[in-house]
Amino acid sequence: MTALGAVFRPQLPPEHLRDVARLADDAGLEELWLWEDCFREGGISTAAAALAWTERIKVGVGLLPVPLRNVAITAMEIASLHRMFPGRAVVGVGHGVQDWMGQVGARVESPVTLLREHLVALRALLRGERVSTDEQWRYVHLDDVGLDWPPATPAPVLAGATGPRTLRLTGEAADGTILTASTTADGVRRARQLIDEGREAALRSGATLADSHRVVVYLLTATGPDAARRLHAELVDEGLQDVPELGVAGDAGAVAKAVQRLAEAGADAVILQPTGDEPDPEGFVRFAAEEVRPLVP
C-alpha cells in the first residue's frame, strides 16, 4: 500500500503545529512531514513536539542540512527520538540549499563528499558502533565516538536527492530517498534506476543493505475554488511552470490519480505538499486523510 502524508510547511508559525499534528493524528493520516528550511523552524525540535502531541502518526523530517550539523549531534537527536517514540520518527538528511549554507558560513567545496561521510558515520553511530575516522575523511572527524543510548531497534536514515550523483549515493549509503515536489512520475522512475545502480555498487563492495529502499516523494497539491491559480503561481515562483504533469490542482479524485501515477512509478510514500499560501492548513490535512486516502490503493 502506498503511504500518504502531508507537509506542515515552515511558512506557518511553529505555534500552529500542535493543532495540525493532532488533527492529522485523529483523522488517520499516516505521515506528517516537517522541513528544516533556513531560517524558519528547527527539524528536530518540531518533530519532537509533534511526536509528543500525537499518538500514532509517523513524523518525518525532510530534511536536516548536513553542513549545519555535527554528525554526533545528529545521531544523538535521532536516537533520542527513536527511543522515546519507537517506530514513529522518519529522519532525512541532505545537502541543504547551497545559498543558505553560504549565508551561515557552512558551504563546502564538495557537498556529495560531505553527505557520503555524514551518512556512513551517522548510520554506524545509530547501529551502536564506535566510530573513528582517519585522514582520508575530508569533513567528518570522529575519534572513538559511540552513543550511550543508541536506538533499541534499527533507525532508518533517508537522504534527499535530485542530481544523478546524489541519487546513486542514496542507494549506496542511505536507507531511503526523499524526492522534491519538482519530481514527475518519469523523474521517479529515473530516480529508482539511479538508486538501484547505487545499491548494486554497494553490494559489489561487500556492503550489507536493507531488503528494500524507501522512496518518498512530495506532490505539490492545491484544492478548493482557486486551486489552479495557487498551483500555477507556485510553479511560476519556482521556475517550473513549463514542466508537464507537475503538481495537481483539483478535487480528491484528481489528487488520488496524481498520487497513483507516482506510486506506479516507484514511490513508496507520497506526501501532499500544500502551496505556500494554503489558506486552511487544517482543512488541507482533513482533505488528505478523509477524501484522498480512501481513493488511494
C-alpha positions as CSV (number, residue, x, y, z in Angstrom):
1,M,0.0,0.0,0.0
2,T,1.2,3.5,-0.8
3,A,1.7,5.6,2.3
4,L,0.0,9.0,2.2
5,G,1.0,12.1,4.2
6,A,1.1,15.8,4.2
7,V,3.6,18.6,4.8
8,F,3.4,21.1,7.6
9,R,5.3,23.9,5.7
10,P,7.6,26.1,7.7
11,Q,5.9,29.2,6.3
12,L,3.4,28.5,9.0
13,P,4.3,29.8,12.5
14,P,5.6,26.9,14.8
15,E,2.8,27.5,17.4
16,H,0.4,26.4,14.7
17,L,1.9,22.9,14.6
18,R,0.1,21.4,17.5
19,D,-3.4,21.8,16.0
20,V,-2.3,20.5,12.6
21,A,-0.4,17.5,14.1
22,R,-3.3,16.5,16.4
23,L,-5.8,16.8,13.5
24,A,-3.6,14.6,11.3
25,D,-3.3,12.0,14.0
26,D,-7.0,12.0,14.8
27,A,-8.0,11.9,11.1
28,G,-6.0,8.8,10.4
29,L,-3.3,10.3,8.1
30,E,-0.2,8.1,8.1
31,E,2.6,10.6,8.0
32,L,3.2,14.3,8.7
33,W,6.4,15.8,7.3
34,L,8.3,18.8,8.5
35,W,11.1,20.8,6.9
36,E,14.2,22.4,8.4
37,D,14.3,25.3,6.0
38,C,16.6,28.3,6.7
39,F,15.7,30.3,8.6
40,R,12.4,29.2,9.8
41,E,11.9,26.2,12.1
42,G,14.2,23.5,13.5
43,G,13.6,20.0,12.3
44,I,14.3,18.0,15.4
45,S,12.6,20.4,17.9
46,T,9.4,20.5,15.8
47,A,9.5,16.7,15.2
48,A,9.8,16.1,19.0
49,A,6.9,18.3,19.7
50,A,4.7,16.8,17.0
51,L,5.5,13.3,18.3
52,A,4.7,14.2,21.9
53,W,1.4,15.8,20.9
54,T,0.3,12.7,18.9
55,E,-0.2,9.0,19.5
56,R,0.2,7.1,16.3
57,I,1.2,9.2,13.2
58,K,4.7,9.0,11.8
59,V,6.5,12.3,11.8
60,G,9.1,12.9,9.1
61,V,11.9,15.4,8.9
62,G,12.8,16.1,5.3
63,L,15.5,17.1,5.7
64,L,18.3,18.1,8.0
65,P,21.1,20.0,6.1
66,V,24.3,18.2,7.0
67,P,26.6,21.3,6.6
68,L,24.8,22.8,9.6
69,R,25.1,19.7,11.8
70,N,27.9,17.8,13.5
71,V,27.1,14.2,12.8
72,A,27.4,13.2,16.5
73,I,24.7,15.7,17.5
74,T,22.5,14.4,14.6
75,A,22.9,10.8,15.8
76,M,22.2,11.8,19.4
77,E,19.0,13.6,18.5
78,I,17.7,10.9,16.1
79,A,18.5,8.1,18.6
80,S,16.6,10.0,21.3
81,L,13.5,10.4,19.1
82,H,13.6,6.7,18.2
83,R,13.9,5.6,21.9
84,M,11.1,8.0,23.1
85,F,8.8,7.3,20.1
86,P,9.7,3.9,18.7
87,G,8.9,3.4,15.0
88,R,7.3,6.9,14.5
89,A,10.2,9.1,13.6
90,V,11.5,9.3,10.0
91,V,14.5,11.5,9.5
92,G,16.2,12.5,6.3
93,V,19.5,14.4,5.7
94,G,20.8,16.2,2.7
95,H,23.0,18.9,1.1
96,G,20.8,21.8,2.1
97,V,20.2,24.8,-0.2
98,Q,23.7,25.9,-1.1
99,D,22.9,29.6,-1.0
100,W,21.6,29.2,2.6
101,M,24.7,27.2,3.5
102,G,26.8,30.1,2.2
103,Q,24.9,32.6,4.3
104,V,25.8,30.9,7.5
105,G,29.4,30.1,6.5
106,A,28.8,26.3,6.2
107,R,29.1,25.8,2.4
108,V,31.6,23.1,1.5
109,E,33.6,22.5,-1.7
110,S,32.2,19.0,-2.2
111,P,28.6,18.6,-0.9
112,V,28.5,15.0,-2.2
113,T,31.6,14.0,-0.3
114,L,30.2,15.6,2.9
115,L,26.9,13.8,2.5
116,R,28.6,10.5,1.9
117,E,30.8,10.8,5.0
118,H,27.8,12.0,7.1
119,L,25.6,9.1,6.1
120,V,28.3,6.5,6.7
121,A,29.1,7.8,10.1
122,L,25.5,8.5,11.1
123,R,24.2,5.1,10.3
124,A,27.2,3.4,12.1
125,L,26.5,5.5,15.2
126,L,22.8,4.6,15.1
127,R,23.8,0.9,14.9
128,G,25.6,1.3,18.2
129,E,29.1,1.2,16.7
130,R,32.1,3.2,17.9
131,V,33.4,5.3,15.1
132,S,36.8,6.8,14.4
133,T,37.7,8.4,11.1
134,D,41.1,8.6,9.5
135,E,43.0,11.1,7.4
136,Q,41.1,10.0,4.3
137,W,37.9,11.6,5.6
138,R,37.6,15.1,4.4
139,Y,34.8,16.7,6.5
140,V,33.6,14.3,9.3
141,H,36.1,13.9,12.1
142,L,35.4,11.4,14.9
143,D,37.7,9.9,17.5
144,D,36.3,6.8,19.2
145,V,32.7,8.2,19.3
146,G,29.8,6.0,20.3
147,L,26.3,6.6,21.6
148,D,25.4,5.7,25.1
149,W,21.8,5.4,24.1
150,P,21.6,4.1,20.5
151,P,18.2,3.2,19.2
152,A,16.8,0.0,20.6
153,T,15.7,-1.0,17.1
154,P,17.1,-0.1,13.7
155,A,16.7,3.6,12.8
156,P,16.5,4.1,9.1
157,V,18.2,7.2,7.7
158,L,16.8,8.7,4.5
159,A,18.6,11.3,2.3
160,G,17.3,13.9,0.0
161,A,18.5,13.9,-3.6
162,T,17.9,15.5,-7.0
163,G,21.0,15.0,-9.2
164,P,22.3,11.7,-10.5
165,R,25.4,11.5,-8.3
166,T,23.4,12.1,-5.1
167,L,20.7,9.7,-6.2
168,R,23.3,6.9,-6.7
169,L,24.8,7.9,-3.3
170,T,21.4,7.5,-1.5
171,G,21.2,4.0,-3.0
172,E,24.7,3.2,-1.7
173,A,24.6,4.8,1.7
174,A,21.1,5.6,2.9
175,D,18.0,3.5,3.8
176,G,15.7,5.6,1.6
177,T,15.5,8.6,-0.6
178,I,13.4,11.8,-0.5
179,L,12.4,13.4,-3.8
180,T,11.3,17.0,-4.1
181,A,8.0,18.2,-5.5
182,S,9.8,19.0,-8.7
183,T,9.8,15.3,-9.5
184,T,7.4,14.0,-12.1
185,A,6.4,10.3,-12.4
186,D,9.1,9.9,-15.1
187,G,11.5,11.5,-12.6
188,V,10.6,8.9,-10.0
189,R,11.3,6.1,-12.5
190,R,14.7,7.6,-13.4
191,A,15.5,8.1,-9.7
192,R,14.7,4.5,-8.9
193,Q,17.1,3.4,-11.7
194,L,19.9,5.5,-10.3
195,I,19.2,4.4,-6.7
196,D,19.3,0.8,-7.8
197,E,22.6,1.4,-9.5
198,G,23.9,2.7,-6.2
199,R,22.6,-0.3,-4.3
200,E,24.2,-2.6,-6.8
201,A,27.6,-0.8,-6.4
202,A,27.3,-1.1,-2.6
203,L,26.6,-4.8,-2.8
204,R,29.6,-5.3,-5.1
205,S,31.8,-3.6,-2.5
206,G,30.5,-6.0,0.2
207,A,28.1,-3.7,2.0
208,T,25.1,-5.1,3.7
209,L,21.9,-3.3,2.7
210,A,18.3,-3.4,3.9
211,D,15.9,-5.6,1.8
212,S,14.1,-2.5,0.5
213,H,14.9,1.2,-0.1
214,R,12.0,3.5,0.6
215,V,11.3,6.3,-1.8
216,V,9.3,9.3,-0.5
217,V,8.2,12.0,-3.0
218,Y,6.4,15.3,-2.3
219,L,3.5,16.2,-4.5
220,L,2.6,19.9,-4.8
221,T,-1.2,19.9,-4.2
222,A,-3.9,22.6,-4.2
223,T,-7.6,22.1,-3.7
224,G,-10.5,24.5,-3.3
225,P,-12.1,27.2,-5.5
226,D,-8.8,28.9,-6.5
227,A,-6.6,25.7,-6.6
228,A,-5.4,26.1,-10.2
229,R,-4.4,29.7,-9.7
230,R,-2.4,28.9,-6.5
231,L,-0.7,25.9,-8.0
232,H,0.3,27.8,-11.1
233,A,1.6,30.8,-9.1
234,E,3.8,28.5,-7.0
235,L,5.2,26.7,-10.1
236,V,6.0,30.0,-11.7
237,D,7.7,31.1,-8.4
238,E,9.9,28.0,-8.6
239,G,10.5,28.3,-12.4
240,L,8.7,25.0,-13.0
241,Q,5.6,26.2,-14.9
242,D,6.7,24.5,-18.1
243,V,7.2,21.1,-16.6
244,P,4.3,18.8,-17.7
245,E,2.3,16.9,-15.1
246,L,4.0,18.6,-12.2
247,G,1.8,19.1,-9.2
248,V,-2.0,18.7,-9.1
249,A,-5.0,21.0,-8.5
250,G,-8.5,19.8,-8.1
251,D,-10.7,17.5,-6.0
252,A,-9.9,14.3,-4.2
253,G,-10.3,12.2,-7.4
254,A,-7.7,14.3,-9.3
255,V,-5.3,14.3,-6.4
256,A,-5.7,10.5,-5.9
257,K,-4.9,9.9,-9.6
258,A,-1.7,12.0,-9.3
259,V,-0.7,10.0,-6.2
260,Q,-1.3,6.8,-8.1
261,R,0.9,7.9,-11.0
262,L,3.8,8.5,-8.6
263,A,3.1,5.2,-6.8
264,E,3.1,3.3,-10.1
265,A,6.4,4.9,-11.0
266,G,8.1,3.6,-7.8
267,A,7.1,5.9,-4.9
268,D,6.5,4.1,-1.6
269,A,5.1,7.2,0.1
270,V,3.5,10.3,-1.5
271,I,3.4,13.4,0.7
272,L,1.0,16.1,-0.3
273,Q,2.7,19.5,-0.2
274,P,0.3,22.4,0.1
275,T,1.1,25.7,-1.6
276,G,2.9,28.2,0.5
277,D,-0.2,30.3,0.6
278,E,-2.6,27.4,1.6
279,P,-5.5,29.3,3.3
280,D,-6.6,26.4,5.5
281,P,-3.8,24.1,6.7
282,E,-6.2,22.0,9.0
283,G,-8.6,21.7,6.1
284,F,-5.9,20.5,3.8
285,V,-4.9,17.7,6.3
286,R,-8.5,16.7,6.7
287,F,-8.9,16.6,2.9
288,A,-5.8,14.4,2.5
289,A,-6.9,12.0,5.3
290,E,-10.7,11.8,4.7
291,E,-11.1,12.4,1.0
292,V,-7.9,11.4,-0.8
293,R,-6.8,8.5,1.4
294,P,-9.9,6.3,0.6
295,L,-9.2,6.6,-3.1
296,V,-5.5,5.6,-3.0
297,P,-4.9,1.8,-3.0
